[in-house]
PDB file of N, CA and C and ligand atoms in Angstrom:
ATOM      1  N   UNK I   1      99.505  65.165 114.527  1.00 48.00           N
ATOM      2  CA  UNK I   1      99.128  66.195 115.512  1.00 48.00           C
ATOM      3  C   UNK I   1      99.122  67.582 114.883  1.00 48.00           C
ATOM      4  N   UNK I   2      98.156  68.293 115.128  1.00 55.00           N
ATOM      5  CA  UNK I   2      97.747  69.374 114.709  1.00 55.00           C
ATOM      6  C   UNK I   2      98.595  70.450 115.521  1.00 55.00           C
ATOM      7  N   UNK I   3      99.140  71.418 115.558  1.00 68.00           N
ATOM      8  CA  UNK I   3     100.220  72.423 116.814  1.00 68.00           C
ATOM      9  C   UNK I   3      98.926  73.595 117.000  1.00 68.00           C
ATOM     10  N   UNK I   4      97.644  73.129 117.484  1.00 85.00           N
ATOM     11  CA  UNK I   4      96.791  74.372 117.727  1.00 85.00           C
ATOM     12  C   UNK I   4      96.327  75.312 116.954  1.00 85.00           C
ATOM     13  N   UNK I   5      96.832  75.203 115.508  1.00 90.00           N
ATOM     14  CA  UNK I   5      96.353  75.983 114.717  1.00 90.00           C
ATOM     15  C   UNK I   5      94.705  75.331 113.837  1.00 90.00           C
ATOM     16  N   UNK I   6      94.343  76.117 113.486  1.00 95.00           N
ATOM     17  CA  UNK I   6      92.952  76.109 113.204  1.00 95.00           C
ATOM     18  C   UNK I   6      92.580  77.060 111.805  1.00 95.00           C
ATOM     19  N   UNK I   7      91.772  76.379 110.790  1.00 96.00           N
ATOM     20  CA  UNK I   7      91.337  76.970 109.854  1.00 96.00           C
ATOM     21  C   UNK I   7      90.010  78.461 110.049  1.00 96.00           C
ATOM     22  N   UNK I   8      90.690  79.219 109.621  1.00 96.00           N
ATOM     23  CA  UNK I   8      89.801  80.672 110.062  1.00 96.00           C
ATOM     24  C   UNK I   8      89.190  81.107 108.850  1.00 96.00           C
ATOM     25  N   UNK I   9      87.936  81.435 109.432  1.00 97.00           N
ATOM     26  CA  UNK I   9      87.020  81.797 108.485  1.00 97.00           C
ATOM     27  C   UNK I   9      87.476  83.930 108.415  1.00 97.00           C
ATOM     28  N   UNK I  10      88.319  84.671 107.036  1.00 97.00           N
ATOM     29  CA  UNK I  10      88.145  85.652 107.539  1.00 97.00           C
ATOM     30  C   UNK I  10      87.273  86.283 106.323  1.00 97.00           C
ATOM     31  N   UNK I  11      87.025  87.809 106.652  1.00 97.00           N
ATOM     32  CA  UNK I  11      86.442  88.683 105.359  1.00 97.00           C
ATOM     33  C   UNK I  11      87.336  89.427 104.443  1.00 97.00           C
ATOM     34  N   UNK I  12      87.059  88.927 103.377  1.00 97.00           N
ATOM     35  CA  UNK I  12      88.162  89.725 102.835  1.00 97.00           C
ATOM     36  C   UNK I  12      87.568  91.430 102.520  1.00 97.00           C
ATOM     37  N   UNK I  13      88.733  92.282 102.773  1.00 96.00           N
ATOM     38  CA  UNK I  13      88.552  93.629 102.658  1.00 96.00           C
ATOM     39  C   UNK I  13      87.970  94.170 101.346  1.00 96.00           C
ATOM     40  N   UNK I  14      88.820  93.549 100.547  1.00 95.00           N
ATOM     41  CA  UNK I  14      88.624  93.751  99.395  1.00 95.00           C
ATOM     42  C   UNK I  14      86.958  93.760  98.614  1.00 95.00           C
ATOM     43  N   UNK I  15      86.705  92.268  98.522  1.00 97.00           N
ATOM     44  CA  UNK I  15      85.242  92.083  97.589  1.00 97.00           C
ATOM     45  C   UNK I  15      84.467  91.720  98.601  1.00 97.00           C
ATOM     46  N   UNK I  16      84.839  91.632  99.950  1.00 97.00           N
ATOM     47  CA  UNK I  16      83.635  91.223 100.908  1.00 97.00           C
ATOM     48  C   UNK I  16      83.207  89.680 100.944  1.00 97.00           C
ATOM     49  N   UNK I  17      83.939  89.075 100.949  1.00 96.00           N
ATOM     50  CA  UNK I  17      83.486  87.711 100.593  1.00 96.00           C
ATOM     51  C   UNK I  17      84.370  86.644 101.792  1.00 96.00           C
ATOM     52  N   UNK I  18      83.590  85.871 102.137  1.00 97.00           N
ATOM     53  CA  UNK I  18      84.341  85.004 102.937  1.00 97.00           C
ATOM     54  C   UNK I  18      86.007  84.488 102.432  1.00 97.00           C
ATOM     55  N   UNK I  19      86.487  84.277 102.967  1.00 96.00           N
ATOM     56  CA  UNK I  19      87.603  82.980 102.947  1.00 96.00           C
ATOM     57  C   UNK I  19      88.287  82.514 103.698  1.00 96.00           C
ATOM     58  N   UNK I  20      89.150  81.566 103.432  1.00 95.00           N
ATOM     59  CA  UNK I  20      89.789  80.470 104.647  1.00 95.00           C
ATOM     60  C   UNK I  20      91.234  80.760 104.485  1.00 95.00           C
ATOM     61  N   UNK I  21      91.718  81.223 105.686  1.00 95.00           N
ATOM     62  CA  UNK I  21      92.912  80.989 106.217  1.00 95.00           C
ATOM     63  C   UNK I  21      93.516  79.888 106.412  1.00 95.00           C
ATOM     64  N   UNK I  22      93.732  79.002 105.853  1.00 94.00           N
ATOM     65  CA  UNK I  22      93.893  77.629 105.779  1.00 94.00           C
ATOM     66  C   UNK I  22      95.371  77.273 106.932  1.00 94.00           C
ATOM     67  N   UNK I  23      95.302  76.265 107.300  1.00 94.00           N
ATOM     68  CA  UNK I  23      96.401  76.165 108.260  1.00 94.00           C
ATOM     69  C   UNK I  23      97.716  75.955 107.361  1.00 94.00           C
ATOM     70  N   UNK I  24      97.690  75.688 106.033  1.00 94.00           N
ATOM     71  CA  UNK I  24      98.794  75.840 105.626  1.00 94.00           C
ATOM     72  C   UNK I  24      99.007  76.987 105.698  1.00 94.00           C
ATOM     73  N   UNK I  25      98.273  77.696 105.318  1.00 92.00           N
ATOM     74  CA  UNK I  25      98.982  79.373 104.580  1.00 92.00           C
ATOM     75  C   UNK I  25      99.114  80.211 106.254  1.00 92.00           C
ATOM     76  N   UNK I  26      98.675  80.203 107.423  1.00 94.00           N
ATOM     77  CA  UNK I  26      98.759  80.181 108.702  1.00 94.00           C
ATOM     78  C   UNK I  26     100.418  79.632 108.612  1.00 94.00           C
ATOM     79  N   UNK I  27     100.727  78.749 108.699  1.00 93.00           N
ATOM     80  CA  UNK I  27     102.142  78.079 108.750  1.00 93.00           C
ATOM     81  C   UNK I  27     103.193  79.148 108.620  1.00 93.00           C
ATOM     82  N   UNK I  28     102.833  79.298 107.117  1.00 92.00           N
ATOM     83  CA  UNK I  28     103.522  79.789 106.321  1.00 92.00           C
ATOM     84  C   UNK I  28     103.726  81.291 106.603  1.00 92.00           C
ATOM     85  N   UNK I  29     103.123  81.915 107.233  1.00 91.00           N
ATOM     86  CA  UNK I  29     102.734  83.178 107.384  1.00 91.00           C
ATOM     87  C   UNK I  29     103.544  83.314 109.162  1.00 91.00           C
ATOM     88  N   UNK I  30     102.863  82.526 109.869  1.00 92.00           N
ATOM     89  CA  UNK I  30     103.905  82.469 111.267  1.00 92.00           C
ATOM     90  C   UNK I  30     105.284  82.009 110.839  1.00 92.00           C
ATOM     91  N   UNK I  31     106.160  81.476 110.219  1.00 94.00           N
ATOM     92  CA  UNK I  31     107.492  80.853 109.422  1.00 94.00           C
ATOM     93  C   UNK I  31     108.376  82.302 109.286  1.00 94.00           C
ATOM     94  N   UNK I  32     107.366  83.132 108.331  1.00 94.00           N
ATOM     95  CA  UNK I  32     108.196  84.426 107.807  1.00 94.00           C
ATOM     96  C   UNK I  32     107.412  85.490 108.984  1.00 94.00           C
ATOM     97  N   UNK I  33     106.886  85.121 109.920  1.00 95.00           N
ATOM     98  CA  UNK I  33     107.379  85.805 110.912  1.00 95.00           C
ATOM     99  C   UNK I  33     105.997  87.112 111.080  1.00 95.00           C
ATOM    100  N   UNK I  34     104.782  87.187 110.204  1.00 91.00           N
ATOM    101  CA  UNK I  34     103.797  87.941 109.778  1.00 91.00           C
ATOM    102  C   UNK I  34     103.292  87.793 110.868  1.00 91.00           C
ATOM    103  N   UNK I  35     102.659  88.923 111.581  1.00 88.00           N
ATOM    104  CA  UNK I  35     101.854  88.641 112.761  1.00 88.00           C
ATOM    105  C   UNK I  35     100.171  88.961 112.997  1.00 88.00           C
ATOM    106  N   UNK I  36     100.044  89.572 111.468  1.00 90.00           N
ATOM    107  CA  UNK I  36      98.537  89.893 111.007  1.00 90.00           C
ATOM    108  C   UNK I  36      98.034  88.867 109.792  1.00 90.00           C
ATOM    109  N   UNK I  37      96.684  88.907 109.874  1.00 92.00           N
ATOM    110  CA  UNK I  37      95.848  87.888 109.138  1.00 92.00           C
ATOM    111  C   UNK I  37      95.763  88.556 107.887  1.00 92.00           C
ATOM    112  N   UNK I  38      95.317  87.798 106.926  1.00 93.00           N
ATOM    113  CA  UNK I  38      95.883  88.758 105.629  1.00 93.00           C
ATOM    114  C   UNK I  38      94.208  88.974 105.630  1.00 93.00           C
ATOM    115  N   UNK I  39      94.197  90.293 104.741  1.00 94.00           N
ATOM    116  CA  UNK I  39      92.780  90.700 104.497  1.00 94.00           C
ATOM    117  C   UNK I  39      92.783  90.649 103.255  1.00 94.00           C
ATOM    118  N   UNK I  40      92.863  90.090 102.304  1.00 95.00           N
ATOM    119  CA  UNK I  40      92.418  89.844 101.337  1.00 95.00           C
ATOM    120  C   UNK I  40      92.126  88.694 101.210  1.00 95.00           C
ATOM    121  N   UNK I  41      90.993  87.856 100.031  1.00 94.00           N
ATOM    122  CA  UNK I  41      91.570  86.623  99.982  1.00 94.00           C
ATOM    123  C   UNK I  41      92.428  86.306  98.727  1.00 94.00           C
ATOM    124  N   UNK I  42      92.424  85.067  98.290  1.00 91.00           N
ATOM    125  CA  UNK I  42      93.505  84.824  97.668  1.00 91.00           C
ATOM    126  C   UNK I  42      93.941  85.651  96.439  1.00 91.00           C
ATOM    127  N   UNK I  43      92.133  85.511  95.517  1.00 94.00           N
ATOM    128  CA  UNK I  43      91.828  86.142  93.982  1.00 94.00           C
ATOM    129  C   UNK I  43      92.052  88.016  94.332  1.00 94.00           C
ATOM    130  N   UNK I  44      91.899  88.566  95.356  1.00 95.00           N
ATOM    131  CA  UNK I  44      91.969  89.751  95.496  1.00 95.00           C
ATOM    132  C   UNK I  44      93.273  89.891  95.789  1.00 95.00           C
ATOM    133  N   UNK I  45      94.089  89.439  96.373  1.00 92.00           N
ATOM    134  CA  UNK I  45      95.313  90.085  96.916  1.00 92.00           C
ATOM    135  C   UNK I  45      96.664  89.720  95.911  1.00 92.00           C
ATOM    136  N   UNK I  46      95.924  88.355  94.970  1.00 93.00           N
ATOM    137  CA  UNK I  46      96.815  88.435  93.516  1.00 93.00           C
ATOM    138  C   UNK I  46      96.738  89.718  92.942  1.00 93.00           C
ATOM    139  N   UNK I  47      95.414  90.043  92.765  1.00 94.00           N
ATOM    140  CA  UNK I  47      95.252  91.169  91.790  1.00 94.00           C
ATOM    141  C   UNK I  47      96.069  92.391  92.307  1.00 94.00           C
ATOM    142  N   UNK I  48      96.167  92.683  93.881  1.00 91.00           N
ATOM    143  CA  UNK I  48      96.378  93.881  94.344  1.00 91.00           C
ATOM    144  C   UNK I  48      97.885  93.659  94.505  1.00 91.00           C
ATOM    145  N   UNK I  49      98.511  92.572  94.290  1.00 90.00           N
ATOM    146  CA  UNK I  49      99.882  92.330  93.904  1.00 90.00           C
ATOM    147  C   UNK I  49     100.310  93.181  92.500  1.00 90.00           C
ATOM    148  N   UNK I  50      99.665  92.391  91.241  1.00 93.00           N
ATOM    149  CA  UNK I  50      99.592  92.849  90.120  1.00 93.00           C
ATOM    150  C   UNK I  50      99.640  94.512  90.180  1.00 93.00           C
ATOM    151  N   UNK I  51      98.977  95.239  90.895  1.00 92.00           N
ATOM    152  CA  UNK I  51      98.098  96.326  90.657  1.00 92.00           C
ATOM    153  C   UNK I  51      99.710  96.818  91.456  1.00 92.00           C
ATOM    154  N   UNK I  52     100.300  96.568  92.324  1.00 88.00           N
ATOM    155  CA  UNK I  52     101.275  97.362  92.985  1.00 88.00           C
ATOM    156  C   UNK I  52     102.255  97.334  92.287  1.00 88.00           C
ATOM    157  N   UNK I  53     102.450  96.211  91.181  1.00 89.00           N
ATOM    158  CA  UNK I  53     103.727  96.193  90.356  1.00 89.00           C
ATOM    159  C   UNK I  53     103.535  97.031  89.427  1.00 89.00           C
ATOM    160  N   UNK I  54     102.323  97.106  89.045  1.00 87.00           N
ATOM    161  CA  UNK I  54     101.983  98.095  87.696  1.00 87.00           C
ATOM    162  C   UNK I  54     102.311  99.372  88.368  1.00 87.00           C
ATOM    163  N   UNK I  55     101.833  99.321  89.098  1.00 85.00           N
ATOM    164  CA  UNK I  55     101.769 100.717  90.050  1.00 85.00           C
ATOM    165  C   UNK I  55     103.391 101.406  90.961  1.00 85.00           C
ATOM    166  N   UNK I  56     104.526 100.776  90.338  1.00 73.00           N
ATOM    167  CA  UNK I  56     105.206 100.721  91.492  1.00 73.00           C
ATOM    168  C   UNK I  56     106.465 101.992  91.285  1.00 73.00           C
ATOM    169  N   UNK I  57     105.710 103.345  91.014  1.00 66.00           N
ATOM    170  CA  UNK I  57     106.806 104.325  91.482  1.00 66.00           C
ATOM    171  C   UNK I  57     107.631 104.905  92.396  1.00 66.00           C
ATOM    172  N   UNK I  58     106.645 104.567  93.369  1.00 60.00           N
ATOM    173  CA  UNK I  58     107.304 104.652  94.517  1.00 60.00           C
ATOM    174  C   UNK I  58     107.028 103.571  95.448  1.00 60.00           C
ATOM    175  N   UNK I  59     108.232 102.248  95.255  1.00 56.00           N
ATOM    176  CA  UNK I  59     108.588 101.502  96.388  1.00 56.00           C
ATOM    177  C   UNK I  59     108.040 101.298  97.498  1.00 56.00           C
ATOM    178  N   UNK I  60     107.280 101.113  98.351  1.00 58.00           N
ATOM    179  CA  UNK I  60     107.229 101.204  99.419  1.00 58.00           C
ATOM    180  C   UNK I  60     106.749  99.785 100.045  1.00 58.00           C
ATOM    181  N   UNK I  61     107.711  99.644 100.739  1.00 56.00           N
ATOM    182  CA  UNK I  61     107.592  97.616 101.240  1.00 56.00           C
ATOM    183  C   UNK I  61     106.617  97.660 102.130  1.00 56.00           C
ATOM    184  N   UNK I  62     105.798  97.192 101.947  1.00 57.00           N
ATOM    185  CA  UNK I  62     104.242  97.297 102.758  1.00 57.00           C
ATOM    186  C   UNK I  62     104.851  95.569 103.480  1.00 57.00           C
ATOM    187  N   UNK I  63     103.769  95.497 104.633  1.00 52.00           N
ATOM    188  CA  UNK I  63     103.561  94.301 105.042  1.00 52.00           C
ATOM    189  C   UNK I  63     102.870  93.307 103.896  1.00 52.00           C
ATOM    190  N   UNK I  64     101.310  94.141 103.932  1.00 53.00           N
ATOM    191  CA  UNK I  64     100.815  93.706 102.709  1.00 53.00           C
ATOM    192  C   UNK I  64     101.642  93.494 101.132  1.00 53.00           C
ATOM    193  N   UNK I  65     102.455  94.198 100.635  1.00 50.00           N
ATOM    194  CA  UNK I  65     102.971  93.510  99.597  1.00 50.00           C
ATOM    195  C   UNK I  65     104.105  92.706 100.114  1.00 50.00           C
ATOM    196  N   UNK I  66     104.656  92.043 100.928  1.00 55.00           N
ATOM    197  CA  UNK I  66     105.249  91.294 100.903  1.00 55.00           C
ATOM    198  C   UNK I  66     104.708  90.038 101.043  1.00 55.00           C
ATOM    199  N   UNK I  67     103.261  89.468 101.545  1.00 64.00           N
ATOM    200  CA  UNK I  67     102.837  88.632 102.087  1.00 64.00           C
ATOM    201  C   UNK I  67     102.986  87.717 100.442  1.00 64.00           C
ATOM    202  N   UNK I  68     102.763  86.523 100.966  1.00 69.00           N
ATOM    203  CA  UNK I  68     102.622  85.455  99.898  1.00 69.00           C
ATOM    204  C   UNK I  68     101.497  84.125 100.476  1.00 69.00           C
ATOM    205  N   UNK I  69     100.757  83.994  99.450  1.00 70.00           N
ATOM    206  CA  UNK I  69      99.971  82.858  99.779  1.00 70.00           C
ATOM    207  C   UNK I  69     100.955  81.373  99.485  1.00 70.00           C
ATOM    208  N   UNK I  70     101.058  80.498 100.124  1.00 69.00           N
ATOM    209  CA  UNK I  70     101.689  79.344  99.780  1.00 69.00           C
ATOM    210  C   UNK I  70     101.133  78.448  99.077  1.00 69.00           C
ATOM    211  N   UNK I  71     101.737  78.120  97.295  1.00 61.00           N
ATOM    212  CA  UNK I  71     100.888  77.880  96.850  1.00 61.00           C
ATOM    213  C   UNK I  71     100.358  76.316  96.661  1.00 61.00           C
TER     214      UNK I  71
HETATM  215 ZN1   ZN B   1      88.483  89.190  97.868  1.00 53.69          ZN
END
């Protein structure tokens, strides 16, 4: 049995390109409690991970950097 969740087609912000919200990563994302859809997809929001660590003088705990794709 499926609990109502459903694979979502979203856009990612980033490169503009489709991707799937997959009901795992949905799971995983309602679990730790996230209540927004991530806008990136996967290959973009690695990078913009990367890019915040390189980048990281000033701290600041975003929603967005905490999110994690389940891998
Ligand atoms: Zn992207």
């Amino acid at each position: 049995m499926k609990n109502g969740i459903e694979p979502k087609i979203l856009i990612c912000t980033e490169c503009g390109e489709e991707f799937v919200f997959t009901v795992a990563a949905q799971q995983y994302f309602l679990e730790r409690g996230y209540s927004e859809d991530p806008k990136r997809c996967k290959t973009c929001h690695t990078q913009y991970k990367k890019n915040q660590r390189d980048n990281n003088r000033s701290p600041q705990p975003s929603m967005a950097a905490q999110m994690e794709y389940p891998e």
